[in-house]
Coordinates of C-alpha atoms in Angstrom, one line a residue:
Chain A
M1 CA 0.1 0.0 -0.3
P2 CA 1.4 3.6 -0.8
D3 CA 2.0 5.5 2.3
A4 CA 1.3 9.2 1.4
K5 CA 3.7 10.4 4.1
R6 CA 6.6 8.2 3.1
I7 CA 6.3 9.7 -0.6
E8 CA 6.3 12.7 0.6
L9 CA 9.4 12.2 2.5
V10 CA 10.9 10.5 -0.6
R11 CA 10.2 13.4 -2.8
D12 CA 12.0 15.9 -0.2
C13 CA 14.9 13.6 -0.5
I14 CA 15.1 13.5 -4.4
I15 CA 14.6 17.2 -3.9
Q16 CA 17.5 17.6 -1.8
S17 CA 19.4 15.4 -3.5
I18 CA 18.8 17.6 -7.0
T19 CA 19.0 20.6 -4.9
L20 CA 23.0 19.6 -4.5
L21 CA 23.2 19.0 -7.9
N22 CA 22.1 21.6 -9.6
Q23 CA 25.1 23.3 -7.7
R24 CA 27.4 21.4 -10.2
L25 CA 24.9 21.5 -13.8
T26 CA 24.5 24.5 -15.9
K27 CA 20.8 23.1 -16.9
R28 CA 19.3 22.7 -13.9
V29 CA 16.5 21.0 -12.4
D30 CA 13.6 23.5 -12.0
V31 CA 12.9 22.4 -7.7
T32 CA 10.4 25.2 -7.5
L33 CA 8.1 22.8 -9.6
R34 CA 8.2 20.1 -6.9
E35 CA 7.1 16.6 -8.2
R36 CA 6.4 18.1 -11.7
A37 CA 9.7 19.0 -12.4
P38 CA 10.9 17.4 -15.0
L39 CA 14.3 15.6 -15.0
F40 CA 15.3 13.3 -17.7
G41 CA 13.8 12.9 -21.4
G42 CA 11.5 15.1 -23.2
E43 CA 11.7 18.7 -21.4
G44 CA 13.9 17.0 -18.9
P45 CA 17.4 18.9 -18.3
L46 CA 19.8 16.0 -16.8
D47 CA 22.0 14.4 -19.1
S48 CA 23.1 10.9 -18.7
I49 CA 25.9 11.8 -16.4
S50 CA 24.2 14.1 -14.2
L51 CA 21.2 11.2 -14.0
V52 CA 23.7 8.9 -13.4
S53 CA 24.5 11.0 -10.4
L54 CA 21.0 11.9 -9.2
I55 CA 20.3 8.0 -9.0
A56 CA 23.4 6.8 -7.0
D57 CA 22.5 10.1 -4.7
V58 CA 18.7 9.1 -4.2
E59 CA 19.7 5.7 -3.6
E60 CA 22.2 6.8 -1.1
A61 CA 19.9 9.0 0.6
V62 CA 17.4 6.3 0.8
E63 CA 19.7 4.1 2.6
E64 CA 20.5 7.0 4.8
R65 CA 16.7 7.7 6.0
W66 CA 15.2 4.4 5.6
N67 CA 18.3 2.1 6.2
V68 CA 16.8 -0.6 3.3
C69 CA 19.5 -0.7 -0.1
I70 CA 17.7 -0.1 -3.3
V71 CA 18.8 -0.2 -7.1
L72 CA 16.9 2.1 -9.1
A73 CA 18.1 1.3 -12.5
T74 CA 16.3 -1.9 -12.7
D75 CA 14.7 -3.8 -15.6
R76 CA 11.4 -2.8 -14.6
A77 CA 12.1 0.6 -14.6
F78 CA 13.3 0.7 -18.3
S79 CA 10.5 -1.4 -18.9
R80 CA 7.9 1.0 -18.1
T81 CA 5.4 2.6 -20.4
R82 CA 6.5 5.6 -18.7
S83 CA 10.3 6.1 -17.2
P84 CA 10.3 6.8 -13.7
F85 CA 13.4 9.1 -14.4
K86 CA 11.0 11.7 -16.4
S87 CA 10.1 13.8 -13.1
V88 CA 10.6 14.2 -9.6
G89 CA 7.4 12.8 -8.9
E90 CA 7.7 9.5 -11.3
L91 CA 10.7 9.0 -9.5
A92 CA 9.5 9.4 -5.9
D93 CA 6.6 6.8 -6.8
Y94 CA 9.5 4.5 -8.3
A95 CA 11.7 4.7 -5.5
D96 CA 8.7 4.4 -3.0
D97 CA 7.3 1.3 -4.5
L98 CA 11.3 -0.3 -4.3
I99 CA 11.3 0.8 -0.5
E100 CA 8.2 -0.6 0.3
E101 CA 9.3 -4.1 -1.1
K102 CA 12.6 -3.8 0.8
L103 CA 10.4 -2.9 4.2
C104 CA 7.9 -5.9 3.4
K105 CA 10.8 -8.5 2.4
A106 CA 13.0 -7.6 5.5
K107 CA 9.9 -8.0 7.8
S108 CA 9.0 -11.0 6.3
R109 CA 12.9 -12.9 7.3
Chain B
M1 CA 47.7 4.5 1.8
Q2 CA 47.4 6.1 4.9
G3 CA 43.8 6.9 5.5
Q4 CA 43.0 5.2 2.0
V5 CA 40.2 2.6 1.9
A6 CA 40.8 0.0 -0.4
L7 CA 38.2 -3.3 -1.0
V8 CA 39.2 -6.3 -2.6
T9 CA 37.3 -9.1 -3.9
G10 CA 38.6 -13.0 -3.3
S11 CA 40.5 -11.9 -0.4
R12 CA 40.6 -15.0 1.6
K13 CA 43.4 -17.0 -0.1
G14 CA 45.9 -16.4 -3.0
I15 CA 46.5 -13.3 -5.0
G16 CA 43.4 -11.4 -2.7
R17 CA 44.7 -12.0 0.5
A18 CA 48.4 -10.9 -0.7
L19 CA 46.7 -7.8 -2.2
V20 CA 45.0 -7.3 1.9
E21 CA 48.5 -8.1 3.2
H22 CA 50.0 -5.7 0.7
F23 CA 47.6 -2.7 1.4
C24 CA 47.2 -3.3 4.9
A25 CA 51.2 -3.2 4.8
R26 CA 51.3 0.4 3.1
G27 CA 48.7 1.8 6.0
A28 CA 45.1 1.4 3.7
S29 CA 41.8 0.7 5.8
V30 CA 41.2 -2.6 3.6
I31 CA 38.2 -4.3 3.7
G32 CA 37.9 -7.8 2.0
C33 CA 35.2 -10.4 0.7
S34 CA 34.7 -13.6 -0.2
R35 CA 31.7 -16.7 0.3
S36 CA 33.2 -18.0 3.1
P37 CA 34.8 -16.2 6.3
V38 CA 38.8 -16.2 6.3
D39 CA 40.6 -18.2 9.2
W40 CA 43.4 -15.2 10.1
T41 CA 43.5 -11.9 11.3
L42 CA 45.3 -8.7 10.3
E43 CA 44.7 -5.5 11.5
G44 CA 43.7 -2.8 9.4
Y45 CA 41.4 -5.7 7.7
Q46 CA 38.0 -6.3 7.9
H47 CA 36.4 -9.2 6.2
F48 CA 32.5 -9.7 4.9
C49 CA 31.4 -12.8 3.9
A50 CA 29.6 -12.0 0.3
D51 CA 28.6 -13.6 -3.0
I52 CA 29.7 -11.2 -5.9
C53 CA 27.1 -12.4 -7.9
D54 CA 24.6 -11.4 -5.4
E55 CA 23.1 -7.4 -5.9
D56 CA 21.7 -7.0 -2.0
A57 CA 24.8 -8.5 -0.7
I58 CA 27.0 -6.3 -2.4
R59 CA 24.9 -3.6 -1.9
E60 CA 25.0 -3.9 1.7
L61 CA 28.8 -4.3 1.6
M62 CA 28.9 -1.0 0.1
S63 CA 26.7 0.4 2.3
A64 CA 28.7 -0.9 5.3
I65 CA 31.7 0.9 3.9
R66 CA 29.6 3.7 3.3
K67 CA 28.8 3.7 7.3
R68 CA 32.1 3.1 8.7
H69 CA 34.6 4.6 6.1
G70 CA 32.3 7.8 4.0
R71 CA 33.8 6.3 1.4
L72 CA 36.0 4.0 -1.1
D73 CA 39.2 5.2 -2.6
V74 CA 40.5 1.5 -4.3
L75 CA 38.8 -1.4 -5.9
V76 CA 40.0 -4.8 -6.7
N77 CA 37.9 -7.1 -8.7
N78 CA 39.9 -9.9 -8.0
A79 CA 37.1 -12.6 -7.0
G80 CA 37.4 -15.2 -9.9
I81 CA 36.6 -18.9 -10.6
G82 CA 38.2 -21.0 -13.3
G83 CA 36.5 -23.5 -15.8
M84 CA 38.9 -25.8 -17.8
N85 CA 37.0 -27.7 -20.4
H86 CA 37.1 -28.5 -23.6
L87 CA 33.8 -27.0 -25.5
F88 CA 32.2 -30.4 -25.8
L89 CA 32.9 -31.1 -22.4
T90 CA 31.7 -27.8 -20.3
P91 CA 28.7 -28.1 -19.2
L92 CA 25.9 -25.0 -19.2
E93 CA 25.8 -24.9 -15.6
Q94 CA 29.5 -24.6 -15.4
A95 CA 30.0 -21.9 -17.9
Q96 CA 26.6 -19.7 -16.7
R97 CA 28.8 -19.6 -13.1
V98 CA 32.2 -18.9 -14.8
L99 CA 30.5 -16.3 -16.6
N100 CA 28.4 -14.9 -13.5
T101 CA 31.1 -14.7 -11.2
N102 CA 34.4 -13.9 -13.2
L103 CA 32.4 -10.9 -15.5
L104 CA 28.9 -10.4 -14.0
G105 CA 30.6 -10.1 -10.5
C106 CA 32.6 -7.8 -11.6
F107 CA 30.2 -5.7 -13.4
L108 CA 28.3 -5.5 -10.4
V109 CA 31.1 -5.0 -7.9
C110 CA 32.5 -2.0 -10.5
R111 CA 28.6 -0.8 -10.6
E112 CA 27.9 -0.6 -6.9
G113 CA 31.7 0.4 -6.0
A114 CA 31.6 3.3 -8.2
K115 CA 29.0 4.9 -6.8
L116 CA 30.9 5.1 -3.5
M117 CA 33.8 6.3 -5.3
R118 CA 32.5 9.3 -6.8
K119 CA 33.1 11.1 -2.7
S120 CA 36.6 10.2 -3.1
T121 CA 38.6 12.6 -5.2
R122 CA 40.6 9.9 -6.9
G123 CA 39.2 6.4 -7.3
R124 CA 41.0 3.7 -8.9
I125 CA 39.8 0.1 -10.2
V126 CA 41.7 -3.1 -11.2
N127 CA 39.9 -5.8 -12.6
L128 CA 42.2 -8.7 -12.7
S129 CA 41.8 -10.8 -16.1
T130 CA 44.6 -13.4 -17.3
V131 CA 47.1 -13.8 -20.1
A132 CA 44.9 -16.7 -21.4
V133 CA 43.3 -13.7 -23.2
P134 CA 45.6 -12.7 -25.7
L135 CA 47.0 -16.6 -25.7
A136 CA 43.4 -17.5 -26.7
L137 CA 43.9 -20.6 -24.4
E138 CA 42.4 -23.4 -25.8
G139 CA 40.2 -25.8 -23.0
E140 CA 39.2 -22.5 -21.5
A141 CA 37.0 -21.1 -23.8
V142 CA 34.1 -19.2 -21.2
Y143 CA 36.7 -18.6 -18.9
V144 CA 38.6 -16.7 -21.4
A145 CA 35.2 -15.2 -23.0
A146 CA 34.4 -13.9 -19.6
K147 CA 38.6 -12.6 -18.9
A148 CA 38.2 -11.2 -22.3
G149 CA 34.5 -9.5 -21.3
V150 CA 36.5 -8.1 -18.0
V151 CA 39.0 -6.4 -20.5
A152 CA 36.2 -4.6 -22.7
L153 CA 33.8 -3.8 -19.6
T154 CA 37.6 -2.2 -18.1
Q155 CA 37.8 0.0 -21.3
V156 CA 34.1 0.7 -21.5
L157 CA 34.2 1.7 -17.9
A158 CA 37.2 4.2 -17.7
K159 CA 35.2 6.4 -20.5
E160 CA 32.3 6.4 -18.8
L161 CA 33.9 6.8 -14.9
A162 CA 36.3 9.4 -16.1
E163 CA 33.7 12.2 -15.8
F164 CA 34.2 11.2 -11.7
G165 CA 37.8 11.0 -11.6
I166 CA 37.8 7.2 -11.5
T167 CA 41.1 5.0 -13.1
V168 CA 39.8 1.6 -14.5
N169 CA 42.6 -1.0 -15.1
A170 CA 42.7 -4.1 -15.9
V171 CA 45.8 -6.8 -14.9
G172 CA 46.3 -10.2 -16.8
P173 CA 48.7 -12.3 -14.6
T174 CA 50.4 -15.4 -15.8
P175 CA 49.6 -18.6 -14.2
I176 CA 50.5 -19.2 -10.4
E177 CA 50.5 -20.9 -7.8
T178 CA 47.1 -20.6 -6.7
D179 CA 43.8 -23.0 -6.0
L180 CA 43.0 -22.1 -9.4
L181 CA 45.8 -23.8 -10.9
R182 CA 45.5 -27.2 -8.7
G183 CA 43.3 -28.7 -11.0
V184 CA 45.7 -28.0 -14.0
P185 CA 47.7 -30.8 -15.4
K186 CA 51.6 -30.0 -15.2
E187 CA 52.0 -30.5 -19.4
K188 CA 49.5 -28.3 -19.4
I189 CA 51.1 -25.4 -17.2
Q190 CA 54.7 -25.9 -19.0
E191 CA 52.7 -25.6 -22.3
L192 CA 51.8 -22.0 -21.5
L193 CA 54.7 -20.7 -20.2
A194 CA 56.5 -21.8 -23.0
R195 CA 54.0 -19.6 -24.4
Q196 CA 55.6 -16.8 -21.8
T197 CA 57.8 -14.0 -22.6
F198 CA 59.5 -14.9 -19.0
R199 CA 58.7 -18.6 -18.8
R200 CA 58.2 -19.0 -15.2
L201 CA 54.8 -19.2 -12.6
G202 CA 53.9 -15.6 -11.6
T203 CA 54.2 -14.7 -7.9
F204 CA 51.8 -13.0 -5.8
A205 CA 54.5 -9.8 -5.8
D206 CA 54.6 -10.0 -9.4
V207 CA 50.9 -9.2 -8.8
T208 CA 50.9 -7.0 -6.1
N209 CA 53.3 -4.5 -7.9
V210 CA 51.6 -3.6 -11.0
V211 CA 48.5 -3.2 -8.6
D212 CA 50.3 -1.2 -6.6
F213 CA 51.3 1.2 -9.2
L214 CA 48.3 1.8 -11.3
T215 CA 46.4 2.4 -7.7
R216 CA 48.7 5.0 -6.8
E217 CA 47.6 8.9 -6.7
E218 CA 50.4 9.2 -9.4
S219 CA 48.5 6.7 -11.7
G220 CA 45.8 9.1 -12.1
F221 CA 46.4 9.7 -16.4
I222 CA 46.5 6.0 -16.7
T223 CA 43.3 4.5 -17.6
G224 CA 41.4 1.7 -19.8
Q225 CA 44.8 -0.2 -20.2
T226 CA 45.2 -4.0 -19.5
I227 CA 48.7 -4.9 -18.1
Y228 CA 49.5 -8.6 -18.9
L229 CA 52.1 -9.9 -17.2
G230 CA 55.5 -12.0 -18.1
G231 CA 55.9 -10.5 -21.3
V232 CA 52.6 -12.0 -22.8
S233 CA 51.1 -9.3 -25.2

């Protein structure tokens, strides 16, 4: 079950990671758009190198906050009709799904 | 290497253990992993039981390194398994094991290690290949294919990780007296040595010397290279 409060926290983690990343970018992500901020592909300002940096930063932020190790670059991510890397909102929803899976797996151990 | 953090896979014995001892002697904090625990200890060394083909285990290993040290400076992908048979005598399961451990395991540790290495100002990755690649050694088709894959992986990752200041190189040792060689017939080893410029078995020191060179701060302008030992090219 999606946890609305957690999704909001995941979104905050992503925005914090982007804010740090933005300092090194010439084409920056407009974080004022919050979940609607485009990331990669289409109108997204990130190039592939910036995207991989963001992925690693978000994985690390999730690990620090929820103590679970997620991998964002999965088959599922790349086979979706709508890429989870398209916007902050899509990435937050996707990361939250992975966190939920990991937490459930940890509980069932 | 005082203050540096190094990870060596396949550290329980052989080349891996020799590298751990070398890095510890140079003052690094060294982390190692293997599928089984070690029956030895060394100051400055911490061991983890992890299969390099297990994504969750590798993520957890990197997480533990990050929590304890905050970064990773040196990664040596040494873990590997042999598989020596004629093509007709190679079971698919063996081929898959050899490819998984020697190539995909290396890929996985590179991927997760490099994420952590972004925090170092001078990340160094060294992948272990073998002289069996340039020698196109018969009887080791899948092993050679996997290790040739390691060379190709090294070249591509060198380009992809240059952005983060990380160098990626490979070392191709000659046969060394290790467990990997125990099952190989003596005449086969003699045949192989005859194809080297220096016709002797390698030593751990031969390998640690070149890995040491590639992981030094001064080697920051060397990337995407494979150094074969014994004069093989």
